[in-house]
Amino acid sequence: MTPPTYTQFAEHHLKPLLPCLIHGLTEGWGATSRWRDNEGLLKVEAIRSELDALDVTVHDSGGTAPVSRSMVDFLDQLTAGERVYAKDVHLQRAAGHSTSKTFYECPDIFKDDYLDFYLTRPSAHSHDSGDDYRFLYLGAPGTRTLLHRDVVASHSWSANVCGWKRWWLVRPVDLHLATSRDGEIVRDLFAPDDPAWPNLAQARDTAITVDQPPGSTIFVPSGWFHQVLNLGRSPVPHDPYTGMLQGTHPGNQAVLSINQNWFNAWCLVDIARNLIAEHHRSAHAIRDLLDDGIVEAGEPFRKVVEEVTKANTGLDALTFWSIVHYRIRNQHIYPASAAYRPPTEIEASMIRQVCALWNEEEELRDGLPEVTAIVSAVEALLD
């Protein structure tokens, strides 16, 4: 689709939480003009020149543990034809927060972003710590990311600068097909048949398959599990069982994308429900600490549970509610203009729903008084 208006995007994708592929959002980006040649291939030496100071986490196709390497060493592997993938590369470490626009500009329809607004607040120094969710991904053809849901159950947008990707998107209503009887979600949609996942073939068949060309941006809504394969310069066939392409490929056929995780009022209820469910799962998992008297009941136990929840999901209740509170309290400096966010009353209504969810959770409400105080402050700001 061509770039929609915000109203179209909100009505057809944000509100119902449905994915889409959008063309034309990367025009004018520095990354597009400097890192992609006239044939659409990666300009490896341009990356080497601009990002040589970065360290990256490198994954290979053999399933070994990821390792940290310099960007220069990673590019040497890539140009040698090795099937390697640098994931979650923080561009701000190379450019600094104030100059990040030299690489790309967040499209207007995605600027309503509570998460980035909070993490880049003046007191956060997130560009120094790397605690942001704005990433570069660079991988050889055949590299992939296995089935997952994005961090903190957020939305994500991913723009291909060079190369094609193939996505398999699992509708939330179909996730049970990829889930074992014990509640474990399969890591790979193309894993060999296993009695533990008797409906895996049906999960593959019902997944939405999207081939994403260079210059396009995919929106993956909150809660959608997905698996991704780097295809290279064209949407060529792949091995359906391993998801891997065969042979080696020149480094300039690598796939480069810029991704951002984000959330706003449209998905707050889903994120809050996920966070509450994760809290209860974590509490059940460490219940022995309470039963054995290692941790006291009430607030001490709930704080330990929160630590486990954050380790598992990247978010805890205190951070979540601090993000919401910061957004409402700083309306006057919020970067998304009124044209690119919900009307004030609709946004307030969605936030009130999340407050009500918290207040219904007696154990959390009473066991985490610091968080409940922030919820009350949010409610007061909405009145």
mmCIF file of C-alpha atoms in Angstrom:
data_model
loop_
_atom_site.group_PDB
_atom_site.id
_atom_site.type_symbol
_atom_site.label_atom_id
_atom_site.label_comp_id
_atom_site.label_asym_id
_atom_site.label_seq_id
_atom_site.Cartn_x
_atom_site.Cartn_y
_atom_site.Cartn_z
ATOM 1 C CA MET A 1 0.000 0.000 0.000
ATOM 2 C CA THR A 2 1.053 3.610 -0.484
ATOM 3 C CA PRO A 3 1.593 5.678 2.686
ATOM 4 C CA PRO A 4 -1.794 5.980 4.409
ATOM 5 C CA THR A 5 -3.071 8.974 6.286
ATOM 6 C CA TYR A 6 -2.903 8.627 10.047
ATOM 7 C CA THR A 7 -6.689 8.279 10.180
ATOM 8 C CA GLN A 8 -6.576 5.402 7.680
ATOM 9 C CA PHE A 9 -3.694 3.735 9.493
ATOM 10 C CA ALA A 10 -5.356 4.057 12.889
ATOM 11 C CA GLU A 11 -8.743 2.818 11.718
ATOM 12 C CA HIS A 12 -7.541 -0.151 9.648
ATOM 13 C CA HIS A 13 -4.387 -1.233 11.480
ATOM 14 C CA LEU A 14 -3.746 0.351 14.907
ATOM 15 C CA LYS A 15 -7.252 -0.014 16.261
ATOM 16 C CA PRO A 16 -7.888 -3.621 15.078
ATOM 17 C CA LEU A 17 -4.186 -4.557 15.514
ATOM 18 C CA LEU A 18 -3.701 -5.752 11.932
ATOM 19 C CA PRO A 19 -0.366 -5.794 10.047
ATOM 20 C CA CYS A 20 0.358 -4.045 6.772
ATOM 21 C CA LEU A 21 3.139 -3.431 4.242
ATOM 22 C CA ILE A 22 3.721 0.196 3.270
ATOM 23 C CA HIS A 23 5.794 1.484 0.358
ATOM 24 C CA GLY A 24 7.518 4.850 0.108
ATOM 25 C CA LEU A 25 8.318 5.688 3.748
ATOM 26 C CA THR A 26 12.105 5.456 3.380
ATOM 27 C CA GLU A 27 12.506 8.058 0.653
ATOM 28 C CA GLY A 28 14.949 10.758 1.700
ATOM 29 C CA TRP A 29 16.623 8.700 4.415
ATOM 30 C CA GLY A 30 20.378 9.055 4.741
ATOM 31 C CA ALA A 31 20.616 5.293 5.111
ATOM 32 C CA THR A 32 18.889 4.800 1.761
ATOM 33 C CA SER A 33 21.004 7.295 -0.169
ATOM 34 C CA ARG A 34 24.371 6.353 1.367
ATOM 35 C CA TRP A 35 24.103 2.600 2.002
ATOM 36 C CA ARG A 36 22.266 1.363 -1.119
ATOM 37 C CA ASP A 37 23.694 1.525 -4.644
ATOM 38 C CA ASN A 38 21.808 2.106 -7.885
ATOM 39 C CA GLU A 39 21.114 -1.626 -8.219
ATOM 40 C CA GLY A 40 19.651 -1.791 -4.725
ATOM 41 C CA LEU A 41 22.653 -3.630 -3.268
ATOM 42 C CA LEU A 42 24.426 -2.898 -0.008
ATOM 43 C CA LYS A 43 27.391 -0.509 -0.112
ATOM 44 C CA VAL A 44 29.520 -2.450 2.364
ATOM 45 C CA GLU A 45 32.353 0.075 2.477
ATOM 46 C CA ALA A 46 29.922 2.899 3.316
ATOM 47 C CA ILE A 47 28.707 0.899 6.312
ATOM 48 C CA ARG A 48 32.293 0.177 7.292
ATOM 49 C CA SER A 49 33.171 3.871 7.120
ATOM 50 C CA GLU A 50 30.178 5.170 9.085
ATOM 51 C CA LEU A 51 29.687 2.429 11.671
ATOM 52 C CA ASP A 52 33.256 1.243 12.265
ATOM 53 C CA ALA A 53 33.147 2.226 15.963
ATOM 54 C CA LEU A 54 30.244 -0.090 16.754
ATOM 55 C CA ASP A 55 30.363 -3.460 18.442
ATOM 56 C CA VAL A 56 27.633 -5.818 17.258
ATOM 57 C CA THR A 57 26.092 -9.090 18.404
ATOM 58 C CA VAL A 58 26.677 -11.658 15.683
ATOM 59 C CA HIS A 59 24.529 -14.749 15.137
ATOM 60 C CA ASP A 60 25.464 -17.522 12.713
ATOM 61 C CA SER A 61 23.400 -20.174 10.968
ATOM 62 C CA GLY A 62 24.909 -23.023 12.957
ATOM 63 C CA GLY A 63 22.939 -22.317 16.106
ATOM 64 C CA THR A 64 26.003 -21.470 18.194
ATOM 65 C CA ALA A 65 25.747 -18.841 20.891
ATOM 66 C CA PRO A 66 25.887 -15.247 19.585
ATOM 67 C CA VAL A 67 29.193 -13.445 20.022
ATOM 68 C CA SER A 68 30.213 -9.789 20.279
ATOM 69 C CA ARG A 69 32.435 -8.503 17.473
ATOM 70 C CA SER A 70 33.400 -5.172 16.010
ATOM 71 C CA MET A 71 31.364 -4.033 13.034
ATOM 72 C CA VAL A 72 34.553 -4.167 10.944
ATOM 73 C CA ASP A 73 35.152 -7.837 11.805
ATOM 74 C CA PHE A 74 31.505 -8.663 11.148
ATOM 75 C CA LEU A 75 31.650 -7.015 7.705
ATOM 76 C CA ASP A 76 34.771 -9.039 6.914
ATOM 77 C CA GLN A 77 32.790 -12.205 7.689
ATOM 78 C CA LEU A 78 29.881 -10.976 5.586
ATOM 79 C CA THR A 79 32.012 -10.146 2.551
ATOM 80 C CA ALA A 80 33.753 -13.527 2.864
ATOM 81 C CA GLY A 81 30.378 -15.169 2.266
ATOM 82 C CA GLU A 82 29.752 -16.351 5.827
ATOM 83 C CA ARG A 83 26.112 -16.709 6.822
ATOM 84 C CA VAL A 84 26.123 -14.246 9.718
ATOM 85 C CA TYR A 85 23.553 -11.828 11.122
ATOM 86 C CA ALA A 86 24.078 -8.709 13.261
ATOM 87 C CA LYS A 87 20.923 -8.066 15.294
ATOM 88 C CA ASP A 88 19.727 -5.281 17.595
ATOM 89 C CA VAL A 89 22.468 -2.845 16.557
ATOM 90 C CA HIS A 90 21.977 0.505 18.312
ATOM 91 C CA LEU A 91 22.544 3.206 15.704
ATOM 92 C CA GLN A 92 22.564 5.877 18.410
ATOM 93 C CA ARG A 93 25.880 4.520 19.681
ATOM 94 C CA ALA A 94 27.424 5.522 16.359
ATOM 95 C CA ALA A 95 25.583 8.765 15.753
ATOM 96 C CA GLY A 96 24.561 10.032 19.169
ATOM 97 C CA HIS A 97 20.936 10.814 19.963
ATOM 98 C CA SER A 98 21.070 14.363 18.601
ATOM 99 C CA THR A 99 22.240 13.251 15.143
ATOM 100 C CA SER A 100 20.249 10.064 14.697
ATOM 101 C CA LYS A 101 18.242 11.659 11.885
ATOM 102 C CA THR A 102 21.316 11.436 9.642
ATOM 103 C CA PHE A 103 20.388 7.768 9.226
ATOM 104 C CA TYR A 104 16.600 7.886 9.142
ATOM 105 C CA GLU A 105 13.523 9.820 10.194
ATOM 106 C CA CYS A 106 10.759 8.003 12.018
ATOM 107 C CA PRO A 107 7.684 8.129 9.742
ATOM 108 C CA ASP A 108 4.941 10.420 11.046
ATOM 109 C CA ILE A 109 2.373 7.622 11.389
ATOM 110 C CA PHE A 110 4.692 5.857 13.888
ATOM 111 C CA LYS A 111 5.658 8.895 15.989
ATOM 112 C CA ASP A 112 2.958 8.342 18.620
ATOM 113 C CA ASP A 113 5.421 6.346 20.701
ATOM 114 C CA TYR A 114 5.210 6.317 24.501
ATOM 115 C CA LEU A 115 8.230 4.022 24.796
ATOM 116 C CA ASP A 116 10.754 6.113 22.878
ATOM 117 C CA PHE A 117 9.418 9.329 24.420
ATOM 118 C CA TYR A 118 10.177 7.959 27.872
ATOM 119 C CA LEU A 119 13.533 6.348 27.074
ATOM 120 C CA THR A 120 14.889 9.464 25.368
ATOM 121 C CA ARG A 121 13.719 11.922 28.039
ATOM 122 C CA PRO A 122 16.456 14.367 29.119
ATOM 123 C CA SER A 123 17.219 12.522 32.372
ATOM 124 C CA ALA A 124 17.412 9.048 30.808
ATOM 125 C CA HIS A 125 20.708 9.171 28.873
ATOM 126 C CA SER A 126 19.397 6.135 26.998
ATOM 127 C CA HIS A 127 21.622 6.901 24.019
ATOM 128 C CA ASP A 128 24.627 6.305 26.263
ATOM 129 C CA SER A 129 23.350 3.147 27.924
ATOM 130 C CA GLY A 130 21.902 1.601 24.763
ATOM 131 C CA ASP A 131 18.544 1.237 26.493
ATOM 132 C CA ASP A 132 16.398 2.079 23.497
ATOM 133 C CA TYR A 133 14.448 0.076 20.960
ATOM 134 C CA ARG A 134 15.726 1.563 17.702
ATOM 135 C CA PHE A 135 17.774 -0.991 15.832
ATOM 136 C CA LEU A 136 19.666 -1.840 12.680
ATOM 137 C CA TYR A 137 19.628 -5.444 11.454
ATOM 138 C CA LEU A 138 22.146 -6.653 8.858
ATOM 139 C CA GLY A 139 22.245 -10.265 7.703
ATOM 140 C CA ALA A 140 23.419 -12.511 4.893
ATOM 141 C CA PRO A 141 20.825 -14.277 2.742
ATOM 142 C CA GLY A 142 19.600 -17.337 4.612
ATOM 143 C CA THR A 143 19.898 -15.874 8.093
ATOM 144 C CA ARG A 144 16.753 -15.628 10.110
ATOM 145 C CA THR A 145 14.963 -14.821 13.336
ATOM 146 C CA LEU A 146 12.904 -17.624 14.841
ATOM 147 C CA LEU A 147 9.305 -17.370 16.033
ATOM 148 C CA HIS A 148 8.876 -14.659 18.641
ATOM 149 C CA ARG A 149 6.750 -11.782 19.834
ATOM 150 C CA ASP A 150 8.450 -8.410 20.085
ATOM 151 C CA VAL A 151 9.825 -7.120 23.358
ATOM 152 C CA VAL A 152 7.194 -6.037 25.943
ATOM 153 C CA ALA A 153 4.487 -7.157 23.458
ATOM 154 C CA SER A 154 5.035 -3.881 21.603
ATOM 155 C CA HIS A 155 4.253 -2.864 18.045
ATOM 156 C CA SER A 156 7.170 -2.838 15.647
ATOM 157 C CA TRP A 157 7.904 -1.304 12.312
ATOM 158 C CA SER A 158 10.726 -2.594 10.110
ATOM 159 C CA ALA A 159 11.952 -0.837 6.972
ATOM 160 C CA ASN A 160 14.115 -2.640 4.419
ATOM 161 C CA VAL A 161 16.912 -0.445 3.126
ATOM 162 C CA CYS A 162 18.556 -3.211 1.080
ATOM 163 C CA GLY A 163 17.334 -6.676 0.166
ATOM 164 C CA TRP A 164 14.179 -8.745 0.654
ATOM 165 C CA LYS A 165 12.791 -10.433 3.761
ATOM 166 C CA ARG A 166 10.131 -13.109 4.083
ATOM 167 C CA TRP A 167 7.825 -12.878 7.104
ATOM 168 C CA TRP A 168 5.484 -15.451 8.587
ATOM 169 C CA LEU A 169 2.936 -13.735 10.826
ATOM 170 C CA VAL A 170 0.854 -15.806 13.228
ATOM 171 C CA ARG A 171 -2.522 -14.341 14.064
ATOM 172 C CA PRO A 172 -3.099 -14.164 17.842
ATOM 173 C CA VAL A 173 -6.198 -16.342 17.421
ATOM 174 C CA ASP A 174 -4.034 -19.029 15.758
ATOM 175 C CA LEU A 175 -1.201 -19.029 18.284
ATOM 176 C CA HIS A 176 -2.601 -22.125 19.994
ATOM 177 C CA LEU A 177 -1.654 -24.075 16.859
ATOM 178 C CA ALA A 178 2.019 -23.329 17.546
ATOM 179 C CA THR A 179 1.691 -24.084 21.263
ATOM 180 C CA SER A 180 2.390 -27.439 22.926
ATOM 181 C CA ARG A 181 0.066 -29.141 25.371
ATOM 182 C CA ASP A 182 2.332 -27.806 28.119
ATOM 183 C CA GLY A 183 1.906 -24.239 26.925
ATOM 184 C CA GLU A 184 5.295 -23.894 25.221
ATOM 185 C CA ILE A 185 5.358 -21.938 21.958
ATOM 186 C CA VAL A 186 7.465 -23.591 19.261
ATOM 187 C CA ARG A 187 10.701 -21.788 18.391
ATOM 188 C CA ASP A 188 10.659 -22.618 14.678
ATOM 189 C CA LEU A 189 7.574 -22.871 12.490
ATOM 190 C CA PHE A 190 9.577 -25.106 10.137
ATOM 191 C CA ALA A 191 10.861 -27.522 12.761
ATOM 192 C CA PRO A 192 10.406 -31.224 11.957
ATOM 193 C CA ASP A 193 7.126 -32.731 13.071
ATOM 194 C CA ASP A 194 7.063 -33.318 16.799
ATOM 195 C CA PRO A 195 4.268 -34.906 18.853
ATOM 196 C CA ALA A 196 4.673 -32.080 21.372
ATOM 197 C CA TRP A 197 3.275 -29.688 18.730
ATOM 198 C CA PRO A 198 0.629 -31.735 16.923
ATOM 199 C CA ASN A 199 -0.829 -28.709 15.099
ATOM 200 C CA LEU A 200 2.435 -27.235 13.817
ATOM 201 C CA ALA A 201 1.677 -27.967 10.158
ATOM 202 C CA GLN A 202 -1.625 -26.135 10.518
ATOM 203 C CA ALA A 203 0.181 -23.230 12.205
ATOM 204 C CA ARG A 204 2.444 -22.953 9.142
ATOM 205 C CA ASP A 205 -0.499 -23.152 6.758
ATOM 206 C CA THR A 206 -2.499 -20.445 8.535
ATOM 207 C CA ALA A 207 0.411 -18.030 9.025
ATOM 208 C CA ILE A 208 0.336 -14.942 6.819
ATOM 209 C CA THR A 209 3.367 -14.956 4.491
ATOM 210 C CA VAL A 210 4.701 -11.559 3.373
ATOM 211 C CA ASP A 211 7.630 -10.950 1.014
ATOM 212 C CA GLN A 212 9.017 -7.523 1.880
ATOM 213 C CA PRO A 213 10.976 -5.702 -0.860
ATOM 214 C CA PRO A 214 13.608 -3.015 -0.338
ATOM 215 C CA GLY A 215 12.177 0.428 0.337
ATOM 216 C CA SER A 216 9.091 -0.966 2.066
ATOM 217 C CA THR A 217 8.087 -0.937 5.736
ATOM 218 C CA ILE A 218 6.132 -3.623 7.540
ATOM 219 C CA PHE A 219 3.978 -2.878 10.581
ATOM 220 C CA VAL A 220 3.687 -5.777 13.028
ATOM 221 C CA PRO A 221 1.060 -5.075 15.692
ATOM 222 C CA SER A 222 1.317 -5.797 19.386
ATOM 223 C CA GLY A 223 0.889 -9.471 20.226
ATOM 224 C CA TRP A 224 1.619 -10.955 16.781
ATOM 225 C CA PHE A 225 4.241 -13.710 16.796
ATOM 226 C CA HIS A 226 6.398 -13.784 13.692
ATOM 227 C CA GLN A 227 9.359 -15.509 12.065
ATOM 228 C CA VAL A 228 11.634 -13.797 9.524
ATOM 229 C CA LEU A 229 14.052 -14.958 6.821
ATOM 230 C CA ASN A 230 16.565 -12.761 4.969
ATOM 231 C CA LEU A 231 16.219 -13.556 1.274
ATOM 232 C CA GLY A 232 18.844 -11.307 -0.304
ATOM 233 C CA ARG A 233 18.449 -9.355 -3.529
ATOM 234 C CA SER A 234 15.295 -11.202 -4.682
ATOM 235 C CA PRO A 235 12.432 -13.299 -3.243
ATOM 236 C CA VAL A 236 13.989 -16.656 -4.186
ATOM 237 C CA PRO A 237 12.743 -20.073 -3.022
ATOM 238 C CA HIS A 238 13.778 -21.396 0.369
ATOM 239 C CA ASP A 239 14.013 -24.730 2.130
ATOM 240 C CA PRO A 240 10.646 -25.048 3.923
ATOM 241 C CA TYR A 241 12.036 -27.111 6.793
ATOM 242 C CA THR A 242 15.093 -25.127 7.776
ATOM 243 C CA GLY A 243 14.024 -21.773 6.429
ATOM 244 C CA MET A 244 17.552 -21.424 5.065
ATOM 245 C CA LEU A 245 18.783 -20.536 1.610
ATOM 246 C CA GLN A 246 21.427 -22.751 0.057
ATOM 247 C CA GLY A 247 24.945 -21.723 -1.006
ATOM 248 C CA THR A 248 26.940 -18.595 -0.255
ATOM 249 C CA HIS A 249 26.286 -15.059 -1.407
ATOM 250 C CA PRO A 250 28.366 -11.898 -1.879
ATOM 251 C CA GLY A 251 28.299 -9.473 1.031
ATOM 252 C CA ASN A 252 26.577 -6.789 -1.047
ATOM 253 C CA GLN A 253 23.492 -9.027 -1.292
ATOM 254 C CA ALA A 254 22.964 -8.797 2.477
ATOM 255 C CA VAL A 255 19.672 -7.528 3.865
ATOM 256 C CA LEU A 256 19.736 -4.317 5.929
ATOM 257 C CA SER A 257 16.708 -3.077 7.824
ATOM 258 C CA ILE A 258 15.957 -0.391 10.374
ATOM 259 C CA ASN A 259 13.492 -1.431 13.070
ATOM 260 C CA GLN A 260 11.787 0.238 15.985
ATOM 261 C CA ASN A 261 9.689 -1.209 18.801
ATOM 262 C CA TRP A 262 7.032 1.171 20.035
ATOM 263 C CA PHE A 263 3.697 1.401 21.777
ATOM 264 C CA ASN A 264 0.922 3.868 22.395
ATOM 265 C CA ALA A 265 -2.629 4.032 23.686
ATOM 266 C CA TRP A 266 -3.983 1.740 20.954
ATOM 267 C CA CYS A 267 -2.180 -1.290 22.386
ATOM 268 C CA LEU A 268 -1.919 -0.355 26.086
ATOM 269 C CA VAL A 269 -4.663 -2.757 27.145
ATOM 270 C CA ASP A 270 -2.936 -5.665 25.372
ATOM 271 C CA ILE A 271 0.443 -4.803 26.871
ATOM 272 C CA ALA A 272 -1.057 -4.424 30.352
ATOM 273 C CA ARG A 273 -2.856 -7.782 30.100
ATOM 274 C CA ASN A 274 0.349 -9.434 28.911
ATOM 275 C CA LEU A 275 2.311 -7.838 31.747
ATOM 276 C CA ILE A 276 -0.206 -8.961 34.370
ATOM 277 C CA ALA A 277 -0.216 -12.494 32.941
ATOM 278 C CA GLU A 278 3.597 -12.574 32.957
ATOM 279 C CA HIS A 279 3.605 -11.366 36.564
ATOM 280 C CA HIS A 280 1.319 -14.220 37.593
ATOM 281 C CA ARG A 281 3.431 -16.750 35.657
ATOM 282 C CA SER A 282 6.571 -15.451 37.341
ATOM 283 C CA ALA A 283 4.901 -15.594 40.766
ATOM 284 C CA HIS A 284 3.939 -19.209 40.175
ATOM 285 C CA ALA A 285 7.456 -20.086 38.998
ATOM 286 C CA ILE A 286 9.131 -18.778 42.161
ATOM 287 C CA ARG A 287 6.403 -19.687 44.622
ATOM 288 C CA ASP A 288 8.889 -21.895 46.474
ATOM 289 C CA LEU A 289 10.732 -18.790 47.669
ATOM 290 C CA LEU A 290 7.572 -17.750 49.470
ATOM 291 C CA ASP A 291 6.620 -21.204 50.717
ATOM 292 C CA ASP A 292 10.120 -21.807 52.096
ATOM 293 C CA GLY A 293 10.220 -18.457 53.874
ATOM 294 C CA ILE A 294 13.125 -17.161 51.788
ATOM 295 C CA VAL A 295 11.088 -14.109 50.773
ATOM 296 C CA GLU A 296 8.412 -12.457 52.888
ATOM 297 C CA ALA A 297 4.841 -12.315 51.646
ATOM 298 C CA GLY A 298 3.328 -9.083 50.393
ATOM 299 C CA GLU A 299 5.464 -6.318 48.921
ATOM 300 C CA PRO A 300 8.866 -8.104 49.262
ATOM 301 C CA PHE A 301 7.619 -11.116 47.282
ATOM 302 C CA ARG A 302 5.908 -8.954 44.670
ATOM 303 C CA LYS A 303 9.131 -6.989 44.108
ATOM 304 C CA VAL A 304 11.049 -10.199 43.469
ATOM 305 C CA VAL A 305 8.330 -11.280 41.051
ATOM 306 C CA GLU A 306 8.683 -7.947 39.264
ATOM 307 C CA GLU A 307 12.415 -8.523 38.856
ATOM 308 C CA VAL A 308 11.743 -11.908 37.265
ATOM 309 C CA THR A 309 9.027 -10.446 35.038
ATOM 310 C CA LYS A 310 11.343 -7.715 33.786
ATOM 311 C CA ALA A 311 14.108 -10.237 33.105
ATOM 312 C CA ASN A 312 11.675 -12.332 31.048
ATOM 313 C CA THR A 313 9.835 -9.593 29.158
ATOM 314 C CA GLY A 314 11.974 -6.454 29.279
ATOM 315 C CA LEU A 315 9.329 -4.582 31.244
ATOM 316 C CA ASP A 316 7.863 -4.495 34.744
ATOM 317 C CA ALA A 317 4.816 -2.747 36.178
ATOM 318 C CA LEU A 318 6.806 0.142 37.671
ATOM 319 C CA THR A 319 8.446 0.964 34.330
ATOM 320 C CA PHE A 320 5.213 0.521 32.387
ATOM 321 C CA TRP A 321 3.275 2.887 34.597
ATOM 322 C CA SER A 322 6.166 5.347 34.723
ATOM 323 C CA ILE A 323 6.046 5.443 30.911
ATOM 324 C CA VAL A 324 2.285 6.105 30.873
ATOM 325 C CA HIS A 325 2.579 8.740 33.607
ATOM 326 C CA TYR A 326 5.430 10.523 31.816
ATOM 327 C CA ARG A 327 3.424 10.611 28.575
ATOM 328 C CA ILE A 328 0.341 12.149 30.217
ATOM 329 C CA ARG A 329 2.294 14.563 32.410
ATOM 330 C CA ASN A 330 4.333 15.903 29.476
ATOM 331 C CA GLN A 331 1.656 16.403 26.861
ATOM 332 C CA HIS A 332 3.159 19.820 26.004
ATOM 333 C CA ILE A 333 6.448 18.324 24.722
ATOM 334 C CA TYR A 334 5.146 15.094 23.203
ATOM 335 C CA PRO A 335 6.686 14.803 19.692
ATOM 336 C CA ALA A 336 3.610 13.377 17.926
ATOM 337 C CA SER A 337 1.344 16.207 16.890
ATOM 338 C CA ALA A 338 -2.426 15.989 17.372
ATOM 339 C CA ALA A 339 -2.763 14.926 13.719
ATOM 340 C CA TYR A 340 -0.781 11.734 14.411
ATOM 341 C CA ARG A 341 -2.352 10.410 17.596
ATOM 342 C CA PRO A 342 -5.863 9.579 18.820
ATOM 343 C CA PRO A 343 -8.207 12.374 19.892
ATOM 344 C CA THR A 344 -7.548 13.299 23.516
ATOM 345 C CA GLU A 345 -10.771 11.822 24.902
ATOM 346 C CA ILE A 346 -10.310 8.528 23.060
ATOM 347 C CA GLU A 347 -6.730 8.261 24.301
ATOM 348 C CA ALA A 348 -7.849 9.052 27.858
ATOM 349 C CA SER A 349 -10.562 6.402 27.622
ATOM 350 C CA MET A 350 -8.027 3.735 26.611
ATOM 351 C CA ILE A 351 -5.717 4.707 29.465
ATOM 352 C CA ARG A 352 -8.610 4.555 31.941
ATOM 353 C CA GLN A 353 -9.265 0.974 30.797
ATOM 354 C CA VAL A 354 -5.694 0.088 31.726
ATOM 355 C CA CYS A 355 -6.069 1.780 35.119
ATOM 356 C CA ALA A 356 -9.192 -0.289 35.717
ATOM 357 C CA LEU A 357 -7.300 -3.484 34.843
ATOM 358 C CA TRP A 358 -4.677 -2.678 37.474
ATOM 359 C CA ASN A 359 -7.219 -1.821 40.138
ATOM 360 C CA GLU A 360 -8.979 -5.160 39.574
ATOM 361 C CA GLU A 361 -5.746 -7.029 40.409
ATOM 362 C CA GLU A 362 -5.924 -6.988 44.186
ATOM 363 C CA GLU A 363 -2.627 -8.803 44.763
ATOM 364 C CA LEU A 364 -0.709 -6.406 42.535
ATOM 365 C CA ARG A 365 -2.582 -3.310 43.656
ATOM 366 C CA ASP A 366 -1.920 -3.996 47.342
ATOM 367 C CA GLY A 367 1.434 -5.733 46.921
ATOM 368 C CA LEU A 368 3.054 -2.979 44.847
ATOM 369 C CA PRO A 369 2.014 0.291 46.524
ATOM 370 C CA GLU A 370 4.620 2.344 44.662
ATOM 371 C CA VAL A 371 3.076 1.310 41.349
ATOM 372 C CA THR A 372 -0.470 1.861 42.613
ATOM 373 C CA ALA A 373 0.493 5.412 43.609
ATOM 374 C CA ILE A 374 1.578 6.082 40.012
ATOM 375 C CA VAL A 375 -1.691 4.615 38.700
ATOM 376 C CA SER A 376 -3.592 6.988 41.000
ATOM 377 C CA ALA A 377 -1.492 9.879 39.710
ATOM 378 C CA VAL A 378 -2.343 8.929 36.122
ATOM 379 C CA GLU A 379 -6.049 8.816 36.977
ATOM 380 C CA ALA A 380 -5.803 12.242 38.593
ATOM 381 C CA LEU A 381 -4.167 13.714 35.484
ATOM 382 C CA LEU A 382 -6.980 12.306 33.329
ATOM 383 C CA ASP A 383 -9.754 13.835 35.466
#
